[in-house]
CSV table of C-alpha atoms in Angstrom, one decimal:
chain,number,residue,atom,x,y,z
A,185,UNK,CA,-33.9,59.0,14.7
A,186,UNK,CA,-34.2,55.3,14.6
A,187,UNK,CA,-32.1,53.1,16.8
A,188,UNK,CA,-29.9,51.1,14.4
A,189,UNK,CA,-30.5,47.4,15.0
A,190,UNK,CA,-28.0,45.8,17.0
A,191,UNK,CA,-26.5,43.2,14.7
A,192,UNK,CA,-27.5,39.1,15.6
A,193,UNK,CA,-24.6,37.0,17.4
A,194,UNK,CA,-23.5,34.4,15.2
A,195,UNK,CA,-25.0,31.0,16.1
A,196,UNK,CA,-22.6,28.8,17.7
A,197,UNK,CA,-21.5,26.0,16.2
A,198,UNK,CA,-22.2,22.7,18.6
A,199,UNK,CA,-18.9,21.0,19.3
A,200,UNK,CA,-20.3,17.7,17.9
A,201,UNK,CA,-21.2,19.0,14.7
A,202,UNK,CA,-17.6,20.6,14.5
A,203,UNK,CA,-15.8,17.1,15.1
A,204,UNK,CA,-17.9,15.5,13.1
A,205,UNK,CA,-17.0,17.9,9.8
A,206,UNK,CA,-13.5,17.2,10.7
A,207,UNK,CA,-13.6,13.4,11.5
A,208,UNK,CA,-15.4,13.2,7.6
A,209,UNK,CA,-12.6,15.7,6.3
A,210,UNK,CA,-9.8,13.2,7.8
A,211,UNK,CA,-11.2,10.2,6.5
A,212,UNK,CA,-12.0,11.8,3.2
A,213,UNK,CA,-8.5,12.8,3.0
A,214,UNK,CA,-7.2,9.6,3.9
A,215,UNK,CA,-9.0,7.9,1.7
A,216,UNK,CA,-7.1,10.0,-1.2
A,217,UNK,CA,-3.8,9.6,0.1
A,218,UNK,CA,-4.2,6.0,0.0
A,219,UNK,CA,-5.6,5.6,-3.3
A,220,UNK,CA,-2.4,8.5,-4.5
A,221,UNK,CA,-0.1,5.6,-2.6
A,222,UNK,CA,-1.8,2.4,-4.6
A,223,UNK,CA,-1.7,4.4,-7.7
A,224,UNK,CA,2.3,5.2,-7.3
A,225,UNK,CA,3.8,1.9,-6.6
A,226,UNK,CA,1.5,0.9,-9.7
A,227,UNK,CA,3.9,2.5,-11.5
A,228,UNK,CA,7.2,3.5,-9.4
A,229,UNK,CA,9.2,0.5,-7.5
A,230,UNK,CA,8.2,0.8,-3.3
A,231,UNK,CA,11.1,2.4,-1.9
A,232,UNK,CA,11.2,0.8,1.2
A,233,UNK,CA,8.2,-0.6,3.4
A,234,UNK,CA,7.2,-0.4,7.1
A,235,UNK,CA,9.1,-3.8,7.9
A,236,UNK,CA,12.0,-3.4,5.7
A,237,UNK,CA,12.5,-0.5,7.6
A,238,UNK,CA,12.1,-1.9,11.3
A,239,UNK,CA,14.6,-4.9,10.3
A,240,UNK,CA,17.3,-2.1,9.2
A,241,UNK,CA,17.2,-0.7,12.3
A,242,UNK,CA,17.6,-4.6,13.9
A,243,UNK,CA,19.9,-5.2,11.6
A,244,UNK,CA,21.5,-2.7,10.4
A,245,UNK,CA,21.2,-2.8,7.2
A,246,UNK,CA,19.4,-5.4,4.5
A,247,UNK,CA,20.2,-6.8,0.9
A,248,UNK,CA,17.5,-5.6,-1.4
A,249,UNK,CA,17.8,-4.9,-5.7
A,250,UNK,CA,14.6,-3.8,-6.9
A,251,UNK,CA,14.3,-5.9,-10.8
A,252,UNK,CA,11.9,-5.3,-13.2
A,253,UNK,CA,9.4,-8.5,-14.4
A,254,UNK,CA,11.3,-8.9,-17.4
A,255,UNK,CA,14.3,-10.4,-15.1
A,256,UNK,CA,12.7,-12.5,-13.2
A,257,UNK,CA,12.7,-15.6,-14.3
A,258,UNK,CA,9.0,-16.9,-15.1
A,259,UNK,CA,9.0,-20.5,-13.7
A,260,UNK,CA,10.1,-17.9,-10.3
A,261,UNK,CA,6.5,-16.4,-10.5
A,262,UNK,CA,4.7,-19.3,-11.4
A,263,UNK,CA,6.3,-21.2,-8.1
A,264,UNK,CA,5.5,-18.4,-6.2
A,265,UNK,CA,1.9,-18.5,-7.1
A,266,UNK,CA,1.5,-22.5,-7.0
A,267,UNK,CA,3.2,-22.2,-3.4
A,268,UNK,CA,1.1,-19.2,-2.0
A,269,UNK,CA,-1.9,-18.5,-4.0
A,270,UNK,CA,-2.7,-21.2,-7.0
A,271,UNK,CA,-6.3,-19.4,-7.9
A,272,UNK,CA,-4.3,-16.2,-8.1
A,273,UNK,CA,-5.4,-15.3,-11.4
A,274,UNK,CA,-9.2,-16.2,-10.7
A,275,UNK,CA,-10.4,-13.8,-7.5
A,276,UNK,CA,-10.6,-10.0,-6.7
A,277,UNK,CA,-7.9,-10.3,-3.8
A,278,UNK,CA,-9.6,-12.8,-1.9
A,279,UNK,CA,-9.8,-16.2,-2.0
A,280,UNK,CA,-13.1,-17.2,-0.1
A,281,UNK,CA,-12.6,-21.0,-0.8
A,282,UNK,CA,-9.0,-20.9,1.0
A,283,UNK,CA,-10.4,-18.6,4.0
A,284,UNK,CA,-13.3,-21.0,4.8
A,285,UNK,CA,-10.3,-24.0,4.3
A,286,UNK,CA,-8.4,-22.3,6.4
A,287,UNK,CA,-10.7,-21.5,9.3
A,288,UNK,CA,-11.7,-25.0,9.1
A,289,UNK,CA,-8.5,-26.9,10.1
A,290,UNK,CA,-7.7,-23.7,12.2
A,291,UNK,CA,-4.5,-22.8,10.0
A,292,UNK,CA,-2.4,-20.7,11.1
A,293,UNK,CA,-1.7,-19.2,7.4
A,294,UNK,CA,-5.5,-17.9,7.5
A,295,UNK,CA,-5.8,-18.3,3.6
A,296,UNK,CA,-4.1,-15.1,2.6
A,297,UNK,CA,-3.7,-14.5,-0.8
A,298,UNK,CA,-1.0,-12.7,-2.9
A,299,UNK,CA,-2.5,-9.4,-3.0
A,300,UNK,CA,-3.2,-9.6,0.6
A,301,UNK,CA,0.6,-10.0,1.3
A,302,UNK,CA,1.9,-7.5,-1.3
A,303,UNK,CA,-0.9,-5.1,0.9
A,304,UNK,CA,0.5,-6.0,4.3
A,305,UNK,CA,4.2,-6.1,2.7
A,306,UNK,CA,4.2,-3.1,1.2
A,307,UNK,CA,1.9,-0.4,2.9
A,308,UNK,CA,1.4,-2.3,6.3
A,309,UNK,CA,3.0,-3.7,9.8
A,310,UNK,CA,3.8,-7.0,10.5
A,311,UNK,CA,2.0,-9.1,13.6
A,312,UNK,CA,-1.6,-9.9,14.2
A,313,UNK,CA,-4.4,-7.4,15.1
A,314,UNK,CA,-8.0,-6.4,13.9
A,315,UNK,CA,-6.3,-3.0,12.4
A,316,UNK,CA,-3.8,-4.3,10.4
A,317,UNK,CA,-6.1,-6.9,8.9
A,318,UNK,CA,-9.0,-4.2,8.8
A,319,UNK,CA,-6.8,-2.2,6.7
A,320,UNK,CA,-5.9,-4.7,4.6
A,321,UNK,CA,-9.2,-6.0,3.4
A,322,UNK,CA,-10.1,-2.1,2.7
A,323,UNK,CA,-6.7,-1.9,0.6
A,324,UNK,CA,-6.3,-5.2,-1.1
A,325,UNK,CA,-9.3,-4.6,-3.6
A,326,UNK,CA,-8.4,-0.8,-4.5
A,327,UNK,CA,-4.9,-2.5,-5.4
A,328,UNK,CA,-6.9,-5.2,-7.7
A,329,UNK,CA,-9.0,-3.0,-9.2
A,330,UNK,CA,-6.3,0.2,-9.9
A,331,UNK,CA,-3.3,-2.9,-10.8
A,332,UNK,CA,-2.8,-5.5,-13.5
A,333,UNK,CA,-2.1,-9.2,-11.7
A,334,UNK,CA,1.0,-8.9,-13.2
A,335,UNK,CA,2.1,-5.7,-11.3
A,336,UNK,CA,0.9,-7.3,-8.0
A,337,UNK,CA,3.1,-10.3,-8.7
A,338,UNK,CA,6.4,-8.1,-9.5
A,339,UNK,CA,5.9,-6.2,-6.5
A,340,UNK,CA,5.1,-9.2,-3.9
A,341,UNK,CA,8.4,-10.8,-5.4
A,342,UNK,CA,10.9,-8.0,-5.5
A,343,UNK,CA,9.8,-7.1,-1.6
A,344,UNK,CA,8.9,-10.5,0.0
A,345,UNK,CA,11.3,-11.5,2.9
A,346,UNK,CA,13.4,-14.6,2.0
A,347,UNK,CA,15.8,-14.5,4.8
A,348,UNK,CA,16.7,-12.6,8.2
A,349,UNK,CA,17.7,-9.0,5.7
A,350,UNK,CA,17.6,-10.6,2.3
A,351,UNK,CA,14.1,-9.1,0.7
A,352,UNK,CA,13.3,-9.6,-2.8
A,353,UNK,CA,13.7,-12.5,-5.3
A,354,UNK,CA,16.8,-10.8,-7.1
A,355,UNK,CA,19.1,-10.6,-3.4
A,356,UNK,CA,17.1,-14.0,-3.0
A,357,UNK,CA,19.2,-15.3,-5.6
A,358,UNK,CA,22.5,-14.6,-5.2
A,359,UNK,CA,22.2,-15.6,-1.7
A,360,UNK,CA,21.5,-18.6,-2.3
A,361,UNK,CA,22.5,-19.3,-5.5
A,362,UNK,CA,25.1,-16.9,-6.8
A,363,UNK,CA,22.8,-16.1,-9.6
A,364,UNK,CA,20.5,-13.2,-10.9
A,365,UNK,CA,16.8,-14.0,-10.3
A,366,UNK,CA,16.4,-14.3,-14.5
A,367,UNK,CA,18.7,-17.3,-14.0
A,368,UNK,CA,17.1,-19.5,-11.9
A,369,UNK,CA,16.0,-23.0,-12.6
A,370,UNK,CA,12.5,-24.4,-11.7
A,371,UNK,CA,14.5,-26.8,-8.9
A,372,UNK,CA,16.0,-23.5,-7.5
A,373,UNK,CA,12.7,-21.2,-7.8
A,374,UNK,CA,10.4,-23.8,-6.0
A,375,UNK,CA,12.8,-24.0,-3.2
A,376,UNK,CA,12.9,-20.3,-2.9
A,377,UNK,CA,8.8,-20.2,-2.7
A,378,UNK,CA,9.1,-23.2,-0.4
A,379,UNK,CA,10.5,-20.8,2.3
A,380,UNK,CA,8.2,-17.8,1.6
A,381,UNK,CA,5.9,-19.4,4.7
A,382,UNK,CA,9.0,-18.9,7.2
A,383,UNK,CA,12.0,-17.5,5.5
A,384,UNK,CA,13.9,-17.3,8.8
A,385,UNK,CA,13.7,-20.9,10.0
A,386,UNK,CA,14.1,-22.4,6.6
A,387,UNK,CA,17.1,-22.8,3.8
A,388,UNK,CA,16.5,-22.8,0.1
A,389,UNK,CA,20.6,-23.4,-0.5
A,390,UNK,CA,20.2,-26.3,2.3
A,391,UNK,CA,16.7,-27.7,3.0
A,392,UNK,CA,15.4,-29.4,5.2
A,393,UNK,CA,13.9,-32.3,3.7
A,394,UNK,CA,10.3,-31.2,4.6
A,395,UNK,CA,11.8,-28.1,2.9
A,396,UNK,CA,12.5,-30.2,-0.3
A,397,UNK,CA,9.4,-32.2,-0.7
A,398,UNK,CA,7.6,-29.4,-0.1
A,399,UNK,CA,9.6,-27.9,-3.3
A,400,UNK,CA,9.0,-30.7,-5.3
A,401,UNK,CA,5.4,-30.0,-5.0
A,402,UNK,CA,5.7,-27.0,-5.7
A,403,UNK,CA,7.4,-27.7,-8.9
A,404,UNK,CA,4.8,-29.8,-9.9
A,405,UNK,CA,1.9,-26.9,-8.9
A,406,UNK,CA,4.1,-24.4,-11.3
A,407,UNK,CA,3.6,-27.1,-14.1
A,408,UNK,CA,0.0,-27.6,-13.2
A,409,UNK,CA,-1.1,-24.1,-13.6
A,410,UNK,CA,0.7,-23.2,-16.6
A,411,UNK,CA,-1.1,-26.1,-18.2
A,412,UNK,CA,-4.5,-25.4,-16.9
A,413,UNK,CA,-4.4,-22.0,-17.4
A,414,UNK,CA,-3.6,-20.0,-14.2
A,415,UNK,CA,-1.0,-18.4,-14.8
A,416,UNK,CA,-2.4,-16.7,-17.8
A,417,UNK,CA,-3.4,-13.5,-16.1
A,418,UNK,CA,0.4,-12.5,-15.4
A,419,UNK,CA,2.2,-14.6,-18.5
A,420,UNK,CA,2.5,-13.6,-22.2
């Protein structure tokens, strides 16, 4: 009788080949969790972010109310983009103009735009390195293409930090002002966008008077853009 054939080892698979199916599976899959993040707080308020959280553990605990866009008060938005973003409505996330500004005269504010800091705010760490800023120049666009401007704006002003533990325009308001964030003035919402740039070093109840003319420009900007059309892309 015929010897049965002995049956062939299976080839081994090379270790390189291996990591490398798994290092395109990770980033594949990491890549869907953070377009299932972005598409989430489209719709759902962030429940907390990475810095909220490390400031409760400083702190202890924070002052935070979550509103809606319909109570906020729109000369609040409109300050916030004339302070920290005034072509807001007219890029994809980045402002190229501002960046080449900024790397001109070395600031130290490196032209960020709103969608940038709603990125780095909400899904992000705080501090300077290539990661965090790699990361956010990956993110910011899936955010501008998957939300409306005006979703970008609620969320950058219901979780930007105002004071040491005060985050969002609505605990914004009432601890400075004793009033919702619907019920601020323009004078009162152009100070509060006057201390986005350093909220712990500078007093919207109190300012400084750097503080104050740099509010009353602000004011002014809010004006500007509603006239000229820029804050069309996030007002009715």
């Amino acid at each position: 009788m015929a010897k049965k054939a002995k049956p062939q080892p299976k080839p081994r698979v090379r270790p390189i080949r291996f990591l490398l199916r798994w290092a395109v599976r990770l980033c594949v899959l990491a890549v869907l969790l953070v377009v299932l993040a972005v598409l989430a707080y489209r719709v759902m308020p962030p429940p907390t972010t990475p810095y909220i959280l490390s400031e409760v553990r400083r702190l202890g605990e924070v002052e935070r109310q979550w509103v809606p866009w319909a109570e906020i008060a729109p000369v609040m938005a409109r300050s916030a983009v004339a302070a920290e973003d005034a072509n807001f409505c007219l890029h994809w996330g980045f402002d190229m103009a501002a960046i080449r500004a900024a790397l001109d005269d070395g600031s130290a504010r490196g032209g960020s735009t709103i969608s940038q800091q709603t990125v780095k705010n909400a899904y992000l760490w705080h501090g300077r390195s290539w990661a965090r800023k790699a990361l956010e120049a990956l993110i910011t666009p899936l955010v501008e293409t998957l939300w409306p401007k005006r979703r970008i704006l609620e969320v950058y002003l219901n979780i930007a930090e105002f004071d040491a533990g005060v985050f969002g325009v609505e605990a914004a308001a009432k601890h400075y002002f004793g009033k919702s964030a619907a019920q601020l003035s323009g004078r009162e919402a152009a100070r509060l966008a006057a201390i986005l740039p350093n909220p712990k070093g500078r007093d919207a109840a109190s300012p400084s008077a750097r503080v104050a003319k740099r509010a009353a420009a602000i004011a002014d900007g809010a004006a500007t853009i509603r006239a000229d059309g820029r804050a069309d892309c996030f007002e009715d």
